[in-house]
Amino acid sequence: IQQITYYLSEHPSIKTFRWSASQSWGSTWSFLVTSISLYLLLSFLLHLLLCLLLPRRRPIPLGPIPALHSLSMALISFTIFSGIFLSSAAEIRDTRWFWRRSKTPFQWLLCFPLGTRPSGRVFFWSYIFYLSRFLHLFRTFFSLLRHRKLPTHHLLNHSILIFSSFLWLEFSQSFQVLAIIFTTLVSSLVYGYRFWTAIGLPSACFPFVLNCQIVLLGCNLICHVGVLLMHFLKGGCNGIGAWGLNSVLNTAILSVFLNFYVKRYLRKSTTTNNNINVAASHSLHLKEL
């Protein structure tokens, strides 16, 4: 346990980490804009090629690749979750003397003190989380190859999450610790479940992934309200301007999610109920005959 704690929170490369354009790969605005643009362009080009070369909507077999991707993402997400959890506890222990009169540890997780620099343990794992967002992009290409439809909700969701995680680091934004903890915990469960079902094991009797996403959105919404209250009641939170932009982006994600939920699940439920009603009326008609 001591060795795990050392490599996840006490290693010199973690403790001395500093977010900067010269020391951190992918830390420039040009890289951010180029990578998101390239992701969108490749997605549209792949969709166009599939429509032109393979007009019939037959799924392309991918073999064990999606299952291996889900397993790797589950392990990476759990590692980030463990690392930022241990690092947050270590940062609270080491710096509590500085802010303990004005904040509790939970309030510190919601609201960084003004002047916080993007350096140290927490921001190291925030940087790893930012890099891991690019690995999530492969699910868009898997969806394209399988279903032959351009998943616009994937494109918007992944692009916004990459942009938001960049803002967390660039402006030392408050709330990012809890956001990463919740997101990585849910991601480890979701990708573990996808690996579980991909290898042929039985699935849950309820929409597991959907429920996890609803819980994550609810936690993020509560934390956003908490940051706003802390900002006005405790003298200000660091990176509040970036937090405002992040709130707008999260609202966009929520609207896309609700739109996707309505289209996929509510219509499916309505169709099922209509089929049941038709079958019942047909059975009643046969009994009358």
Coordinates of C-alpha atoms in Angstrom, one line a residue:
I1 CA 0.0 0.0 0.0
Q2 CA 2.9 2.4 0.8
Q3 CA 4.4 1.7 -2.6
I4 CA 1.1 2.3 -4.4
T5 CA 0.7 5.6 -2.5
Y6 CA 4.2 6.6 -3.3
Y7 CA 3.8 6.1 -7.1
L8 CA 0.4 7.7 -7.2
S9 CA 0.9 10.8 -5.0
E10 CA 4.5 11.1 -3.6
H11 CA 6.7 10.5 -6.6
P12 CA 8.9 13.5 -7.4
S13 CA 7.6 13.8 -10.9
I14 CA 4.1 14.1 -9.5
K15 CA 4.9 16.5 -6.7
T16 CA 7.0 18.8 -8.9
F17 CA 4.6 18.8 -11.9
R18 CA 3.9 22.2 -13.5
W19 CA 1.5 22.9 -16.3
S20 CA 3.4 25.0 -18.9
A21 CA 3.7 25.2 -22.7
S22 CA 7.4 24.2 -22.4
Q23 CA 7.1 21.3 -20.1
S24 CA 3.7 19.7 -20.8
W25 CA 2.8 18.1 -24.1
G26 CA -0.4 19.4 -25.6
S27 CA -0.6 22.4 -23.4
T28 CA -1.0 25.1 -26.1
W29 CA -4.2 26.6 -27.5
S30 CA -3.0 25.8 -31.0
F31 CA -2.7 22.1 -30.1
L32 CA -6.2 22.1 -28.6
V33 CA -7.8 23.7 -31.6
T34 CA -5.9 21.5 -34.1
S35 CA -6.6 18.3 -32.3
I36 CA -10.4 18.9 -32.0
S37 CA -10.6 20.1 -35.6
L38 CA -8.7 17.0 -36.8
Y39 CA -11.0 14.7 -34.8
L40 CA -14.1 16.3 -36.3
L41 CA -12.6 16.2 -39.8
L42 CA -11.6 12.6 -39.6
S43 CA -15.0 11.6 -38.3
F44 CA -16.8 13.3 -41.2
L45 CA -14.3 11.8 -43.7
L46 CA -14.7 8.3 -42.4
H47 CA -18.5 8.6 -42.5
L48 CA -18.3 9.9 -46.1
L49 CA -16.0 7.1 -47.2
L50 CA -18.2 4.5 -45.6
C51 CA -21.2 5.9 -47.4
L52 CA -19.5 5.9 -50.7
L53 CA -17.5 2.7 -50.6
L54 CA -20.0 0.6 -48.6
P55 CA -23.5 1.8 -49.3
R56 CA -25.1 -1.2 -47.6
R57 CA -25.5 -0.7 -43.9
R58 CA -23.6 -3.8 -42.8
P59 CA -21.5 -3.5 -39.6
I60 CA -17.8 -3.9 -40.1
P61 CA -16.4 -6.6 -37.8
L62 CA -13.9 -5.2 -35.3
G63 CA -13.1 -8.4 -33.4
P64 CA -11.8 -7.9 -29.8
I65 CA -10.7 -4.3 -30.4
P66 CA -13.7 -2.6 -28.7
A67 CA -13.5 -5.0 -25.7
L68 CA -9.7 -4.3 -25.3
H69 CA -10.4 -0.6 -25.6
S70 CA -13.0 -0.8 -22.9
L71 CA -10.8 -2.8 -20.6
S72 CA -7.9 -0.4 -21.0
M73 CA -10.1 2.7 -20.5
A74 CA -11.5 1.1 -17.3
L75 CA -8.0 0.5 -15.9
I76 CA -6.8 4.0 -16.9
S77 CA -9.9 5.7 -15.4
F78 CA -9.5 3.8 -12.1
T79 CA -5.8 4.7 -12.0
I80 CA -6.6 8.4 -12.4
F81 CA -9.4 8.1 -9.8
S82 CA -7.0 6.5 -7.3
G83 CA -4.2 9.0 -8.1
I84 CA -6.2 12.1 -7.7
F85 CA -8.0 10.8 -4.6
L86 CA -4.7 10.1 -2.9
S87 CA -3.1 13.3 -4.2
S88 CA -6.0 15.4 -3.0
A89 CA -5.7 13.9 0.5
A90 CA -2.0 14.7 0.4
E91 CA -2.5 18.3 -0.8
I92 CA -5.1 18.9 2.0
R93 CA -2.7 17.5 4.6
D94 CA 0.3 19.6 3.4
T95 CA -1.5 22.9 2.7
R96 CA -4.3 22.9 5.2
W97 CA -2.4 25.3 7.5
F98 CA -2.7 28.0 4.9
W99 CA -6.5 28.0 4.4
R100 CA -8.0 26.0 7.3
R101 CA -9.4 29.1 9.0
S102 CA -11.5 30.0 6.0
K103 CA -12.4 26.6 4.4
T104 CA -13.0 23.0 5.2
P105 CA -11.4 20.2 3.1
F106 CA -14.6 19.7 1.1
Q107 CA -14.9 23.5 0.5
W108 CA -11.3 23.4 -0.8
L109 CA -12.2 20.7 -3.3
L110 CA -15.0 23.0 -4.6
C111 CA -13.1 26.3 -4.4
F112 CA -9.4 26.7 -4.9
P113 CA -7.9 29.8 -3.1
L114 CA -7.3 32.8 -5.3
G115 CA -3.9 32.7 -6.9
T116 CA -3.7 28.9 -7.1
R117 CA -1.1 27.9 -9.7
P118 CA -1.5 24.8 -11.9
S119 CA 1.3 22.8 -10.3
G120 CA 1.6 19.9 -7.9
R121 CA -0.1 16.5 -7.4
V122 CA -3.7 17.4 -8.2
F123 CA -2.8 19.1 -11.5
F124 CA -0.6 16.2 -12.5
W125 CA -3.6 13.9 -12.5
S126 CA -5.7 16.6 -14.0
Y127 CA -3.1 16.6 -16.9
I128 CA -3.3 12.8 -17.2
F129 CA -7.1 13.1 -17.3
Y130 CA -6.8 15.7 -20.1
L131 CA -4.6 13.3 -22.1
S132 CA -6.9 10.4 -21.4
R133 CA -9.8 12.2 -23.0
F134 CA -8.1 11.7 -26.4
L135 CA -8.3 7.9 -25.9
H136 CA -12.1 8.2 -25.5
L137 CA -12.3 9.5 -29.1
F138 CA -11.8 5.9 -30.5
R139 CA -15.4 5.1 -29.4
T140 CA -16.6 7.5 -32.1
F141 CA -14.8 5.6 -34.8
F142 CA -16.0 2.3 -33.4
S143 CA -19.6 3.6 -33.6
L144 CA -19.1 4.7 -37.2
L145 CA -17.8 1.4 -38.3
R146 CA -20.5 -0.6 -36.5
H147 CA -23.6 1.5 -37.1
R148 CA -22.6 3.5 -40.2
K149 CA -24.2 6.6 -38.7
L150 CA -22.4 9.8 -37.7
P151 CA -22.8 10.0 -33.9
T152 CA -23.2 13.8 -33.5
H153 CA -23.7 13.5 -29.8
H154 CA -20.3 11.7 -29.5
L155 CA -18.6 14.5 -31.5
L156 CA -20.0 17.3 -29.4
N157 CA -19.6 15.5 -26.1
H158 CA -16.0 14.5 -26.6
S159 CA -15.0 17.8 -28.1
I160 CA -16.5 19.7 -25.1
L161 CA -14.9 17.4 -22.5
I162 CA -11.5 17.9 -24.1
F163 CA -11.9 21.7 -24.1
S164 CA -13.2 21.7 -20.6
S165 CA -10.3 19.6 -19.2
F166 CA -7.9 22.0 -20.9
L167 CA -9.6 25.0 -19.3
W168 CA -9.2 23.3 -15.9
L169 CA -5.5 23.3 -16.2
E170 CA -5.0 26.6 -18.1
F171 CA -6.9 28.7 -15.5
S172 CA -6.4 26.5 -12.3
Q173 CA -10.2 26.2 -12.2
S174 CA -12.0 25.3 -9.0
F175 CA -14.3 22.2 -8.9
Q176 CA -12.0 20.2 -11.2
V177 CA -10.9 17.8 -8.5
L178 CA -14.4 16.6 -7.7
A179 CA -15.3 16.6 -11.4
I180 CA -12.4 14.3 -12.2
I181 CA -13.1 12.0 -9.2
F182 CA -16.8 11.6 -10.2
T183 CA -16.0 11.3 -14.0
T184 CA -13.2 8.7 -13.6
L185 CA -15.2 6.6 -11.1
V186 CA -18.2 6.5 -13.4
S187 CA -16.0 5.9 -16.5
S188 CA -14.3 2.9 -14.8
L189 CA -17.7 1.4 -14.0
V190 CA -19.1 2.1 -17.5
Y191 CA -16.1 0.8 -19.4
G192 CA -15.8 -2.2 -17.1
Y193 CA -19.5 -3.0 -17.8
R194 CA -18.9 -2.6 -21.6
F195 CA -16.0 -5.0 -21.4
W196 CA -18.1 -7.4 -19.3
T197 CA -20.8 -7.5 -22.0
A198 CA -18.4 -7.4 -24.9
I199 CA -16.9 -10.8 -23.8
G200 CA -20.3 -12.4 -23.7
L201 CA -21.3 -12.1 -20.1
P202 CA -24.9 -11.3 -19.2
S203 CA -25.9 -7.6 -19.2
A204 CA -27.9 -5.8 -16.5
C205 CA -31.7 -5.9 -16.5
F206 CA -31.7 -2.0 -16.5
P207 CA -29.9 0.6 -18.6
F208 CA -26.7 0.6 -16.6
V209 CA -24.7 3.1 -18.7
L210 CA -27.6 5.5 -18.9
N211 CA -28.1 5.5 -15.2
C212 CA -24.4 6.1 -14.6
Q213 CA -24.5 9.1 -16.9
I214 CA -27.6 10.5 -15.1
V215 CA -25.8 10.2 -11.8
L216 CA -22.7 11.9 -13.1
L217 CA -24.6 14.8 -14.6
G218 CA -26.5 15.2 -11.3
C219 CA -23.2 15.3 -9.3
N220 CA -21.7 17.8 -11.7
L221 CA -24.8 20.0 -11.4
I222 CA -24.7 20.0 -7.6
C223 CA -20.9 20.8 -7.6
H224 CA -21.5 23.7 -10.0
V225 CA -24.0 25.2 -7.6
G226 CA -21.6 24.6 -4.7
V227 CA -18.8 26.5 -6.5
L228 CA -21.1 29.4 -7.2
L229 CA -22.2 29.6 -3.6
M230 CA -18.6 29.4 -2.4
H231 CA -17.5 32.1 -4.7
F232 CA -19.9 34.6 -3.2
L233 CA -19.8 33.5 0.4
K234 CA -16.0 32.8 0.8
G235 CA -14.4 35.6 -0.9
G236 CA -13.9 34.2 -4.4
C237 CA -12.8 31.0 -6.1
N238 CA -9.9 30.7 -8.5
G239 CA -10.7 30.5 -12.2
I240 CA -14.3 31.6 -11.9
G241 CA -14.3 33.0 -15.4
A242 CA -13.3 29.6 -16.9
W243 CA -15.9 28.0 -14.5
G244 CA -18.6 30.2 -16.2
L245 CA -17.6 29.0 -19.6
N246 CA -17.4 25.5 -18.4
S247 CA -21.0 25.8 -17.0
V248 CA -22.2 26.8 -20.5
L249 CA -20.4 23.8 -22.0
N250 CA -21.9 21.5 -19.4
T251 CA -25.3 22.9 -20.2
A252 CA -24.7 22.0 -23.9
I253 CA -23.7 18.5 -22.9
L254 CA -26.9 18.2 -20.8
S255 CA -29.1 19.3 -23.7
V256 CA -27.4 16.9 -26.1
F257 CA -27.8 14.1 -23.5
L258 CA -31.5 14.8 -22.9
N259 CA -32.1 15.0 -26.7
F260 CA -30.4 11.7 -27.2
Y261 CA -32.3 10.2 -24.3
V262 CA -35.7 11.3 -25.7
K263 CA -35.0 10.0 -29.1
R264 CA -33.6 6.7 -28.1
Y265 CA -35.4 5.6 -25.0
L266 CA -38.7 7.4 -24.7
R267 CA -39.6 6.7 -28.3
K268 CA -38.5 3.1 -27.8
S269 CA -40.8 2.9 -24.7
T270 CA -43.7 4.5 -26.6
T271 CA -43.3 2.0 -29.5
T272 CA -43.2 -0.9 -27.0
N273 CA -46.3 0.3 -25.3
N274 CA -48.1 0.7 -28.6
N275 CA -47.2 -2.8 -29.6
I276 CA -48.5 -4.2 -26.3
N277 CA -51.8 -2.3 -26.8
V278 CA -52.1 -3.6 -30.3
A279 CA -51.5 -7.1 -29.2
A280 CA -54.0 -6.8 -26.3
S281 CA -56.7 -5.4 -28.6
H282 CA -56.0 -8.1 -31.1
S283 CA -56.3 -10.8 -28.4
L284 CA -59.6 -9.3 -27.2
H285 CA -60.9 -9.2 -30.7
L286 CA -60.1 -12.9 -31.1
K287 CA -61.9 -13.7 -27.9
E288 CA -65.0 -11.9 -29.0
L289 CA -65.0 -13.9 -32.3

